[in-house]
Amino acid sequence: MNVKIPELLAPAGSPEGVRAAVQSGAGAVYMGFGTFNARRNAQGFSHEEMADAIAYCRARNVKSNITLNILVGDRELDDALEDAKFLYEAGADALIVQDLGLARLIHAHAPDFALHASTQMTIHTLDGARQARDIGFSRVVLSRECTREQIEQITREAGVETEVFVHGALCMCYSGQCYLSAVIGQRSGNRGLCAQPCRLPYNGGYPLSLKDLMLAGHVAELADWGVSSLKIEGRMKRPEYAAIVTKVYADLLREHRKPTAGERDILRRVFSRDGFTDGYYTGKKGDSMFGTKTDVPMNEVKSLYDEAARRFAEGKEAPLVPVNLFFSARRDTGAVLSAGEVTVTGGTEQAKNRPTTPEMVEKSLSKTGGTPFYVKNMHIEVEDGLVVPASVMNGMRRDALALLLSKRSVAPSRDWMDGNVLPRDEEAAPREGFRGYTAAVRTEAQAKALEGLGLEAVYATLEVAARTGLPAVLPRVFSDSEQGQIEMLLGEAMSRGTNTVLVGNIGHIPLARRLGFAVHGDFGLNAYNSRTLCALAEMGVSRQTLSFEARLAQIRDMSGPLETDLIVYGRLPLMIFENCAIRRQHGGKCSCKNGVTVLTDRRHESFPLLPEYGCRNTLIGNRPLCLREDFARLGVQTARLLFTTESPEECAHIARAFLSGAPLEGEFTRGLYKRGVE
């Protein structure tokens, strides 16, 4: 079977890291640029260094994918667009983007610029991949939690390229849905500054620290399915790490095989957390997936690092680019050498003793060491009785290959559309003022307690909505194999009177619309700027919950065609887990119905765990948010009360207080609305 080898995408956090990845066999390199990328603490690149890195990759047949993969505020969009324009004109091959509004703007300014949907967009279903495709993305980076069956189906049926993480760090939370670092320390993962609180101890152990991912034994089947890109995580790690891991995976891909015991040991010694896991991929979740960083003595890895460093040292070149050479030597034209698109000339002499033969020419021209070229084909014509000195042939070869390398480094000519490319955004009708409060509940008893209080809407979990006919909150995460059950519950909810669903993933929008529901967007869509509101409106959303990572000033900046909702009360959802932490805290037994399970951190703060659809969990805040503001001044139409662990009586009391303006007693937080995130 003829299988196309996927692109091997390696990380680079510095110019040295670019050389490390390229010289070790990467087919593409991903790098961060400026302040709008998800590894803002990495060494990074200046404008000149980034242009040089892109040119270096292009000249060696290696793609350059640049990360602009964080949420961007309204007042930052112009600067982010400037970065995108610079990268476009420098010849970058693709941008990896999270923010829907920024992606929409870039696509409008440069329709031919490839956009890859970041894993921060939490795409893990067929509908999610297709929705990303339909709004202009040419590739989706799938959530690390996807199983082999999900990856195969999405790759086969979505009609868009897929990219899969095969090695490196795993987060406990679905990427793009983690707010823990932001809420407890103002360092937002959605803004590129996650402080990794999941690696810290809770309840006396490390229940949120996963081992590193390793899919080295599965790259052949990923290639067989047609996955476009296999991605290695690690822009914050040293270049030697990227070089070593990239070489192992490059060998496996090229030879279409599983790793040897020696290769597995190399990967372990370079970096691991008590070994590795493929638990999400194989569907074997549980305790075996968890671990903390393993400290390997330097004497065990020094030789690996030294060997890797020699491979990508300045001036070292692997033979990456094929070149066809055409050489002729004639009395009337002299010596002429064509290499690809360049031609150089040299002198000839009349032979006095031994004339130059084609074999001599071939020997001289084949010496491409120190360049990224290797000779694929060579055509030689030498007129009888001529001598071309070896020094002349060597000089011609050097000059031709240097010219060819320089020519390959030149950025392609591209036209960025300046000006207002989306004028309809400015024509959106102004929204009406503040109308009142909505609520979200998890139980029928909570819903019943809120009846008759005058709330504009009460959203309920899907299971409760199916029994009551309340507007339904779709689970933020469910797989394609679970979708049939989801659709059945939605049908029951509709039959009992609801026509509205609240969705937290772009893949849920087309599902809801197919079934005839009005679509309201939840916080999981990370609406952080006005352009994102416009993008969501174009997808069919009619009301959108604004990001609770935004400051109040940013919320006032947001405008657009959608009604907006703001979470103003409740324990904020901080993480969502595919790996059931409740089960782990109860010795492997399902305890979802037996009270509230909590995780307690080093400061003795307790974070409740809530059961979610499909034996998943949500970690919620240690204390409730309570924001009392002039919501009309903020420009939102509704404000939401998010009820989780509150009793029905507490729900009713809190709702009455907000509706009447009465004070609330208790220990609350104002969240991030005043202090913001970095």
XYZ file of C-alpha atoms in Angstrom:
678
model
C 0.000 0.000 0.000
C 1.273 3.450 -0.957
C 0.985 5.586 2.178
C 1.713 9.297 2.186
C 4.104 10.071 5.028
C 2.577 12.674 7.363
C 4.358 15.892 8.127
C 6.373 15.595 11.338
C 5.826 18.884 13.172
C 8.549 19.732 15.681
C 8.729 22.569 18.233
C 11.206 25.432 18.189
C 11.382 28.084 20.882
C 14.452 29.856 19.496
C 16.539 30.167 16.290
C 18.781 27.389 17.606
C 15.674 25.282 18.123
C 14.757 25.746 14.458
C 18.086 24.293 13.364
C 17.678 21.459 15.867
C 14.284 20.477 14.461
C 15.172 20.847 10.775
C 18.492 19.025 10.965
C 16.867 16.178 12.891
C 14.230 15.344 10.306
C 11.217 17.607 10.920
C 8.937 18.148 7.953
C 7.576 21.291 9.580
C 8.481 23.498 12.528
C 6.098 25.463 14.724
C 7.262 28.641 16.400
C 5.735 31.393 18.481
C 5.994 35.044 17.542
C 5.268 38.247 19.422
C 2.927 38.404 22.396
C -0.002 36.520 20.898
C 1.177 32.958 21.272
C 0.575 30.297 23.905
C 4.175 30.084 25.126
C 4.797 33.714 25.907
C 7.607 32.798 28.327
C 9.622 31.062 25.606
C 12.781 32.796 24.375
C 10.990 33.854 21.206
C 12.101 35.535 17.991
C 12.703 39.110 16.917
C 11.248 40.184 13.568
C 14.596 39.601 11.876
C 15.095 36.227 13.563
C 11.605 35.087 12.586
C 12.069 36.142 8.954
C 15.407 34.305 8.910
C 13.872 31.213 10.513
C 11.056 31.095 7.958
C 13.569 31.513 5.120
C 15.819 28.833 6.621
C 12.919 26.390 6.690
C 11.649 27.277 3.223
C 15.065 26.773 1.656
C 15.190 23.264 3.112
C 11.688 22.079 2.126
C 10.439 22.435 5.713
C 7.119 24.150 6.470
C 6.907 26.967 9.021
C 3.738 27.055 11.141
C 3.521 30.045 13.460
C 1.400 30.208 16.597
C -0.966 33.145 17.110
C -2.978 30.930 19.394
C -4.311 32.971 22.299
C -7.439 35.029 22.900
C -7.104 38.634 21.761
C -8.933 41.660 23.146
C -10.570 44.322 20.955
C -7.764 46.795 21.632
C -5.151 44.186 20.672
C -6.634 43.067 17.357
C -4.778 45.641 15.261
C -1.431 44.586 16.731
C -2.242 40.899 16.219
C -3.171 41.618 12.612
C 0.121 43.432 12.115
C 1.936 40.317 13.338
C -0.113 38.180 10.952
C 0.659 40.517 8.051
C 4.380 40.422 8.818
C 4.344 36.613 8.946
C 2.340 36.420 5.712
C 4.760 38.664 3.868
C 7.747 36.810 5.364
C 6.410 33.631 3.764
C 5.166 31.616 6.744
C 3.238 28.568 5.578
C 0.440 28.617 8.162
C -0.836 30.253 11.321
C -2.111 28.230 14.280
C -5.012 30.263 15.709
C -7.409 29.924 18.649
C -9.374 33.175 18.574
C -12.361 32.934 16.230
C -12.491 36.683 15.647
C -8.799 36.958 14.821
C -9.002 33.966 12.483
C -11.938 35.537 10.666
C -10.041 38.806 10.225
C -6.876 37.126 8.947
C -8.875 35.032 6.500
C -10.544 38.180 5.170
C -7.225 40.005 4.701
C -5.363 36.999 3.231
C -7.725 34.280 1.975
C -4.830 32.107 0.780
C -3.024 32.121 4.149
C -3.463 28.650 5.654
C -5.114 28.723 9.083
C -4.859 25.786 11.474
C -7.432 25.511 14.260
C -5.438 25.331 17.490
C -6.004 22.532 19.971
C -7.168 25.431 22.198
C -10.398 25.376 20.143
C -11.234 22.002 21.761
C -12.098 20.222 18.508
C -12.787 16.556 19.200
C -15.790 15.648 17.032
C -16.669 15.310 13.372
C -19.042 18.285 13.570
C -16.336 20.368 15.255
C -13.825 19.621 12.498
C -16.362 20.344 9.768
C -17.419 23.600 11.406
C -13.768 24.713 11.558
C -13.391 23.803 7.873
C -16.509 25.768 6.941
C -15.265 28.971 8.593
C -11.931 28.930 6.799
C -9.537 26.575 8.593
C -7.570 24.181 6.398
C -6.437 21.999 9.305
C -7.674 21.116 12.793
C -5.377 20.241 15.688
C -7.404 17.618 17.535
C -7.779 17.515 21.300
C -5.227 15.262 22.952
C -8.090 13.333 24.577
C -9.259 11.892 21.236
C -9.192 8.110 20.908
C -7.816 6.258 17.927
C -11.401 5.666 16.717
C -12.222 9.369 16.912
C -9.021 10.342 15.107
C -9.602 7.823 12.336
C -13.224 8.862 11.789
C -12.536 12.600 11.785
C -9.560 12.172 9.457
C -11.582 10.012 7.081
C -14.837 11.973 7.020
C -14.333 15.619 7.990
C -12.893 16.903 4.712
C -10.155 18.856 6.468
C -6.545 18.065 7.377
C -5.985 16.670 10.860
C -3.035 17.209 13.166
C -2.439 14.921 16.140
C -0.127 15.346 19.134
C 2.124 12.284 19.381
C 4.628 13.248 22.067
C 4.990 15.610 25.005
C 3.115 17.093 27.925
C -0.538 16.302 28.596
C -2.874 18.693 30.403
C -5.493 17.258 32.734
C -8.050 19.661 31.274
C -9.201 19.887 27.686
C -7.086 22.620 26.056
C -8.926 25.903 25.742
C -11.253 25.029 28.632
C -8.835 25.535 31.531
C -9.358 28.636 33.647
C -7.737 27.435 36.882
C -4.410 29.229 36.419
C -6.233 32.439 35.482
C -8.640 32.425 38.415
C -6.120 31.559 41.130
C -3.145 33.525 39.811
C -4.210 35.752 36.877
C -2.027 33.716 34.519
C -4.344 32.508 31.805
C -3.695 29.488 29.630
C -5.945 31.112 27.036
C -3.541 34.056 27.059
C -0.348 32.017 26.888
C 0.816 32.193 30.507
C -0.473 29.055 32.220
C 1.290 28.503 35.556
C 0.526 24.748 35.481
C -1.337 24.460 38.797
C -2.333 20.943 37.733
C 1.253 19.856 38.487
C 0.883 20.871 42.157
C -0.243 18.593 45.011
C -3.903 18.211 46.011
C -5.281 16.017 48.775
C -1.715 15.034 49.595
C -0.896 13.705 46.131
C -0.779 14.700 42.481
C -4.217 13.765 41.130
C -4.067 16.228 38.214
C -0.540 15.531 36.930
C -0.581 13.310 33.862
C 2.386 11.482 32.413
C 3.723 12.695 29.114
C 2.110 11.437 25.949
C 3.986 8.964 23.742
C 2.411 7.561 20.571
C 5.662 6.303 19.072
C 4.139 2.834 18.740
C 1.175 4.174 16.754
C 2.680 6.480 14.125
C 2.369 3.882 11.365
C -1.393 3.533 11.786
C -1.815 7.306 12.021
C -0.016 7.537 8.699
C -2.191 4.778 7.243
C -5.349 6.714 8.148
C -4.138 9.845 6.365
C -3.433 12.097 9.360
C -1.668 15.111 7.843
C 0.618 16.106 10.686
C 2.114 14.445 13.762
C 3.025 16.998 16.404
C 5.685 16.967 19.092
C 5.048 19.261 22.083
C 7.945 21.170 23.636
C 8.612 24.778 22.614
C 9.712 25.532 26.187
C 12.263 22.714 26.245
C 15.900 22.963 25.183
C 16.827 22.464 21.504
C 18.581 19.159 22.255
C 15.287 17.727 23.479
C 13.544 18.645 20.223
C 16.429 17.254 18.189
C 16.473 13.890 19.970
C 12.716 13.334 19.977
C 12.328 14.546 16.386
C 14.976 12.149 15.117
C 13.320 9.155 16.773
C 9.914 9.980 15.289
C 11.402 10.855 11.885
C 13.042 7.419 11.739
C 9.790 5.704 12.745
C 7.795 7.561 10.106
C 10.299 7.013 7.323
C 10.573 3.304 8.099
C 6.864 2.858 8.945
C 7.536 0.873 12.117
C 7.257 0.735 15.896
C 10.089 1.947 18.141
C 12.793 -0.343 19.395
C 13.449 -0.806 23.097
C 16.487 1.431 22.663
C 14.452 4.224 21.108
C 11.881 4.030 23.886
C 14.687 4.289 26.412
C 16.095 7.349 24.633
C 12.728 9.075 24.862
C 12.430 8.143 28.545
C 15.876 9.457 29.439
C 15.402 12.766 27.662
C 12.193 13.578 29.569
C 9.318 11.721 31.175
C 6.918 11.828 34.092
C 7.234 8.370 35.631
C 7.201 7.024 32.082
C 4.681 7.726 29.336
C 1.042 7.111 28.506
C -1.125 6.440 25.466
C -4.239 6.072 27.619
C -6.433 8.585 25.836
C -5.506 7.189 22.438
C -6.192 3.581 23.409
C -9.153 4.401 25.664
C -7.412 2.917 28.699
C -7.858 5.715 31.209
C -7.187 5.521 34.912
C -4.412 5.633 37.497
C -1.736 4.401 35.085
C -1.940 7.719 33.189
C -0.693 9.813 36.126
C 2.845 10.725 37.125
C 5.257 13.483 38.073
C 8.503 14.578 36.507
C 11.306 12.011 36.584
C 14.748 13.456 37.280
C 17.333 11.587 35.214
C 21.005 12.057 36.203
C 22.846 14.231 33.678
C 25.435 11.508 33.062
C 22.656 9.370 31.575
C 21.672 11.979 29.004
C 24.825 14.019 28.377
C 25.963 11.812 25.497
C 22.505 12.093 23.890
C 22.565 15.876 24.215
C 26.122 16.137 22.877
C 25.326 13.992 19.852
C 22.182 15.999 19.130
C 24.010 19.314 19.517
C 26.627 18.228 16.984
C 23.853 17.404 14.521
C 22.406 20.925 14.517
C 25.577 22.943 15.197
C 26.007 26.110 13.130
C 26.923 25.153 9.567
C 25.857 21.512 9.833
C 23.523 20.483 7.029
C 21.544 17.323 6.448
C 20.868 16.461 2.792
C 17.222 17.548 2.661
C 16.661 19.032 -0.795
C 17.015 17.092 -4.068
C 18.598 18.928 -6.974
C 19.029 18.062 -10.651
C 22.367 19.114 -12.173
C 23.024 19.719 -15.883
C 26.673 20.244 -16.838
C 28.162 20.894 -20.253
C 31.673 21.806 -21.402
C 32.176 23.043 -24.975
C 34.828 25.073 -26.756
C 32.323 27.720 -27.872
C 30.378 28.143 -24.589
C 32.854 27.124 -21.932
C 31.630 25.193 -18.876
C 27.973 25.677 -17.906
C 26.301 24.264 -14.785
C 22.565 24.505 -14.157
C 21.213 23.602 -10.708
C 17.499 23.912 -10.564
C 16.677 27.498 -11.500
C 20.231 28.890 -11.458
C 23.082 28.714 -13.962
C 26.786 29.485 -13.545
C 29.661 29.379 -16.018
C 33.380 28.594 -15.940
C 36.363 28.325 -18.230
C 37.749 25.369 -20.169
C 41.203 24.560 -21.552
C 42.511 22.490 -24.408
C 43.729 19.168 -23.065
C 47.478 18.629 -23.222
C 47.515 15.330 -21.401
C 44.419 13.814 -19.798
C 41.072 15.394 -20.829
C 38.160 15.783 -18.419
C 35.756 12.843 -18.464
C 32.098 12.669 -17.358
C 33.205 10.475 -14.454
C 35.539 13.195 -13.225
C 32.766 15.779 -13.483
C 30.349 13.549 -11.598
C 32.841 13.033 -8.781
C 33.360 16.765 -8.386
C 29.722 17.805 -8.604
C 28.524 15.141 -6.191
C 30.315 16.784 -3.269
C 27.351 18.675 -1.806
C 28.385 18.318 1.844
C 27.871 21.476 3.900
C 24.749 22.336 1.899
C 21.145 21.154 2.293
C 21.243 19.618 -1.204
C 21.771 16.142 -2.534
C 22.043 15.258 -6.220
C 18.992 13.431 -7.486
C 19.849 13.387 -11.197
C 22.909 14.524 -13.119
C 23.298 15.055 -16.865
C 26.844 15.613 -18.163
C 28.129 16.535 -21.623
C 31.863 17.151 -22.192
C 33.304 17.856 -25.646
C 36.308 15.684 -26.462
C 39.740 17.103 -25.837
C 38.795 19.638 -23.161
C 39.973 20.109 -19.604
C 37.869 21.680 -16.905
C 40.136 22.061 -13.864
C 38.818 20.486 -10.666
C 39.085 23.861 -8.945
C 36.808 25.375 -11.590
C 34.206 22.608 -11.260
C 34.288 22.818 -7.469
C 33.848 26.584 -7.606
C 30.960 26.292 -10.052
C 29.263 23.751 -7.804
C 29.689 25.949 -4.732
C 28.455 29.059 -6.533
C 25.466 27.306 -8.082
C 24.308 25.747 -4.834
C 24.841 28.991 -2.909
C 22.772 30.885 -5.485
C 20.102 28.203 -5.391
C 19.951 28.309 -1.595
C 19.652 32.091 -1.669
C 16.899 31.933 -4.292
C 14.946 29.332 -2.301
C 15.147 31.569 0.765
C 13.310 34.463 -0.849
C 9.757 34.947 0.438
C 6.983 34.516 -2.134
C 5.213 37.621 -3.356
C 1.871 37.948 -1.558
C -0.783 40.643 -1.400
C -2.334 41.489 1.953
C -5.666 43.287 1.596
C -5.475 46.502 3.592
C -8.407 48.570 4.829
C -11.737 47.522 6.279
C -12.305 44.123 4.708
C -15.381 43.333 6.842
C -17.511 46.495 6.682
C -20.665 44.601 7.658
C -19.224 44.249 11.167
C -19.604 48.008 11.594
C -23.203 47.911 10.398
C -24.518 45.688 13.202
C -27.660 47.120 14.747
C -27.134 48.394 18.312
C -28.329 45.941 20.942
C -31.057 46.827 23.406
C -30.193 47.576 27.023
C -30.050 45.329 30.057
C -33.212 43.225 30.399
C -32.618 41.041 33.439
C -31.191 37.811 34.795
C -30.846 34.263 33.541
C -29.851 31.222 35.582
C -28.315 27.810 34.986
C -29.151 24.851 37.224
C -28.062 21.239 37.637
C -31.126 19.726 39.349
C -34.895 19.790 38.968
C -35.222 20.958 42.574
C -33.049 24.006 41.837
C -35.147 24.774 38.762
C -38.408 24.458 40.686
C -37.164 26.844 43.372
C -36.623 29.529 40.716
C -40.110 29.304 39.217
C -42.103 32.524 39.214
C -39.229 34.776 40.288
C -39.070 36.688 37.008
C -35.845 35.320 35.520
C -35.588 35.764 31.766
C -34.485 32.156 31.232
C -33.443 29.158 33.285
C -31.019 26.812 31.536
C -30.696 23.240 32.788
C -28.306 20.360 32.183
C -29.395 18.216 29.260
C -30.741 15.402 31.422
C -32.857 17.838 33.467
C -34.015 19.657 30.326
C -35.147 16.352 28.818
C -37.468 15.886 31.814
C -38.638 19.491 32.225
C -38.530 21.194 28.823
C -36.218 23.946 30.083
C -33.593 25.388 27.695
C -30.857 22.752 27.572
C -27.163 23.135 28.372
C -25.271 20.751 26.110
C -22.308 18.986 27.735
C -19.170 20.884 26.743
C -17.570 17.556 25.817
C -19.092 14.496 24.233
C -17.790 12.153 21.550
C -19.280 11.175 18.208
C -20.112 7.775 19.670
C -22.207 9.524 22.349
C -23.972 11.868 19.956
C -26.929 9.556 19.350
C -27.797 9.663 23.051
C -27.365 13.448 23.070
C -29.750 13.804 20.134
C -32.317 11.582 21.854
C -32.224 13.730 25.001
C -32.496 16.889 22.910
C -35.546 15.425 21.181
C -37.159 14.774 24.555
C -36.399 18.317 25.688
C -37.925 19.744 22.510
C -41.021 17.566 22.883
C -41.515 19.101 26.349
C -41.431 22.626 25.025
C -37.919 24.006 24.700
C -36.522 25.359 21.447
C -33.202 26.654 22.832
C -29.832 25.091 23.620
C -26.734 26.575 25.253
C -23.565 25.284 23.574
C -19.929 25.520 24.639
C -18.136 24.099 21.585
C -18.204 25.125 17.926
C -18.995 21.517 16.982
C -22.312 21.736 18.814
C -23.601 24.677 16.764
C -24.324 22.705 13.554
C -25.851 19.841 15.586
C -28.259 22.188 17.361
C -29.204 23.951 14.147
C -29.842 20.668 12.306
C -32.296 19.722 15.045
C -34.113 23.051 14.828
C -32.943 24.744 18.033
C -32.113 28.390 18.622
C -28.446 28.479 19.623
C -27.065 30.397 22.580
C -23.306 30.311 23.089
C -21.811 29.439 26.464
C -18.527 30.509 28.090
C -16.620 27.590 26.525
C -16.639 29.391 23.160
C -14.252 31.955 24.714
C -15.881 35.111 23.302
C -13.184 37.667 24.110
C -13.692 40.351 21.443
C -16.271 41.909 19.133
C -15.001 40.113 16.037
C -15.630 36.776 17.725
C -19.212 37.833 18.355
C -19.550 38.542 14.622
C -18.022 35.159 13.765
C -20.403 33.346 16.096
C -23.387 35.235 14.684
C -22.408 34.067 11.209
C -22.385 30.483 12.507
C -25.939 30.847 13.803
C -25.545 31.869 17.463
C -28.150 34.408 18.625
C -26.981 35.055 22.211
C -23.430 34.694 23.525
C -21.994 34.399 27.017
C -18.910 36.614 27.279
C -15.604 35.306 28.580
C -15.244 35.596 32.345
C -11.509 36.132 31.779
C -12.243 39.603 30.362
C -12.044 42.791 32.416
C -15.135 44.957 32.709
C -13.460 47.558 30.469
C -12.990 44.886 27.791
C -16.627 43.849 28.139
C -17.694 47.455 27.597
C -15.573 47.466 24.410
C -17.395 44.487 22.923
C -20.033 45.184 20.315
C -21.640 43.121 17.619
C -24.830 41.594 16.291
C -25.448 39.235 19.223
C -27.259 39.591 22.500
C -24.734 39.053 25.279
C -24.926 37.315 28.632
C -22.434 37.642 31.496
C -21.873 35.197 34.353
C -22.229 37.290 37.534
C -22.774 34.694 40.228
C -21.555 31.171 40.953
C -18.610 28.876 41.354
C -16.823 29.261 38.036
C -16.005 26.151 35.991
C -12.206 25.947 36.041
C -11.316 22.645 34.323
C -13.089 19.798 32.545
C -11.580 16.311 32.728
C -11.878 13.312 30.453
C -10.218 11.231 33.175
C -12.655 10.912 36.089
C -11.069 12.518 39.149
C -14.081 11.677 41.328
C -13.576 7.977 40.701
C -9.865 8.297 41.492
C -10.577 10.083 44.774
C -12.828 7.200 45.834
C -10.518 4.285 45.178
C -11.680 3.617 41.629
C -15.380 3.441 42.550
C -17.975 5.676 40.930
C -19.216 8.079 43.617
C -20.968 10.721 41.491
C -24.219 10.380 43.452
C -22.695 10.388 46.942
C -22.218 14.038 47.860
C -19.612 16.503 46.646
C -16.001 15.428 46.130
C -13.381 18.146 46.656
C -9.727 18.652 45.835
C -7.806 20.612 48.466
C -4.650 22.482 47.491
C -1.540 23.407 49.482
C -3.250 26.501 50.883
C -6.162 24.423 52.153
C -8.519 25.861 49.537
C -11.171 23.326 48.506
C -12.329 22.976 44.892
C -15.468 20.862 44.345
C -15.664 18.297 41.545
C -18.929 17.974 39.649
C -19.902 14.912 37.607
C -20.501 15.577 33.916
C -21.956 13.636 31.018
C -19.972 10.519 30.089
C -18.167 10.101 33.442
C -16.286 13.350 32.978
C -15.803 15.988 35.667
C -15.747 19.746 36.058
C -13.554 21.337 38.726
C -15.239 24.484 40.040
C -14.080 27.472 42.049
C -13.313 27.389 45.753
C -15.728 30.269 46.389
C -18.578 31.794 44.383
C -18.220 34.783 42.113
C -20.541 37.656 42.999
C -20.549 40.698 40.714
C -22.984 43.539 41.441
C -22.687 46.196 38.744
C -24.657 48.542 36.540
C -25.025 45.917 33.829
C -26.707 48.357 31.452
C -23.464 50.377 31.475
C -21.528 47.245 30.539
C -23.667 46.767 27.439
C -24.901 43.249 28.205
C -28.529 42.246 27.823
C -28.645 39.588 30.543
C -26.604 38.488 33.558
C -26.438 34.837 34.569
C -26.587 33.175 37.950
C -24.655 29.916 37.763
C -25.951 27.469 40.357
C -23.953 24.306 41.095
C -23.683 23.087 44.700
C -26.319 25.486 46.119
C -29.444 24.060 47.698
C -32.799 24.984 46.119
C -33.429 27.391 48.983
C -30.061 29.074 48.445
C -30.778 29.376 44.710
C -34.050 31.158 45.377
C -32.506 33.462 48.018
C -29.612 34.470 45.753
C -31.864 35.028 42.741
C -34.202 37.266 44.785
C -31.249 39.295 46.041
C -29.987 39.972 42.502
C -33.472 40.760 41.217
C -34.225 43.178 44.051
C -30.757 44.643 44.547
C -30.622 43.380 48.137
C -27.189 42.626 49.638
C -25.807 39.098 49.859
C -23.817 37.810 52.787
C -21.020 35.295 52.382
C -17.458 34.848 51.181
C -17.336 35.771 47.506
C -14.863 36.667 44.795
C -15.218 39.238 42.051
C -13.384 36.861 39.754
C -11.311 38.348 36.970
C -13.652 41.146 35.955
C -11.750 43.760 37.972
C -8.212 42.380 38.108
C -8.085 40.716 34.670
C -5.489 38.247 33.449
C -1.976 38.580 32.106
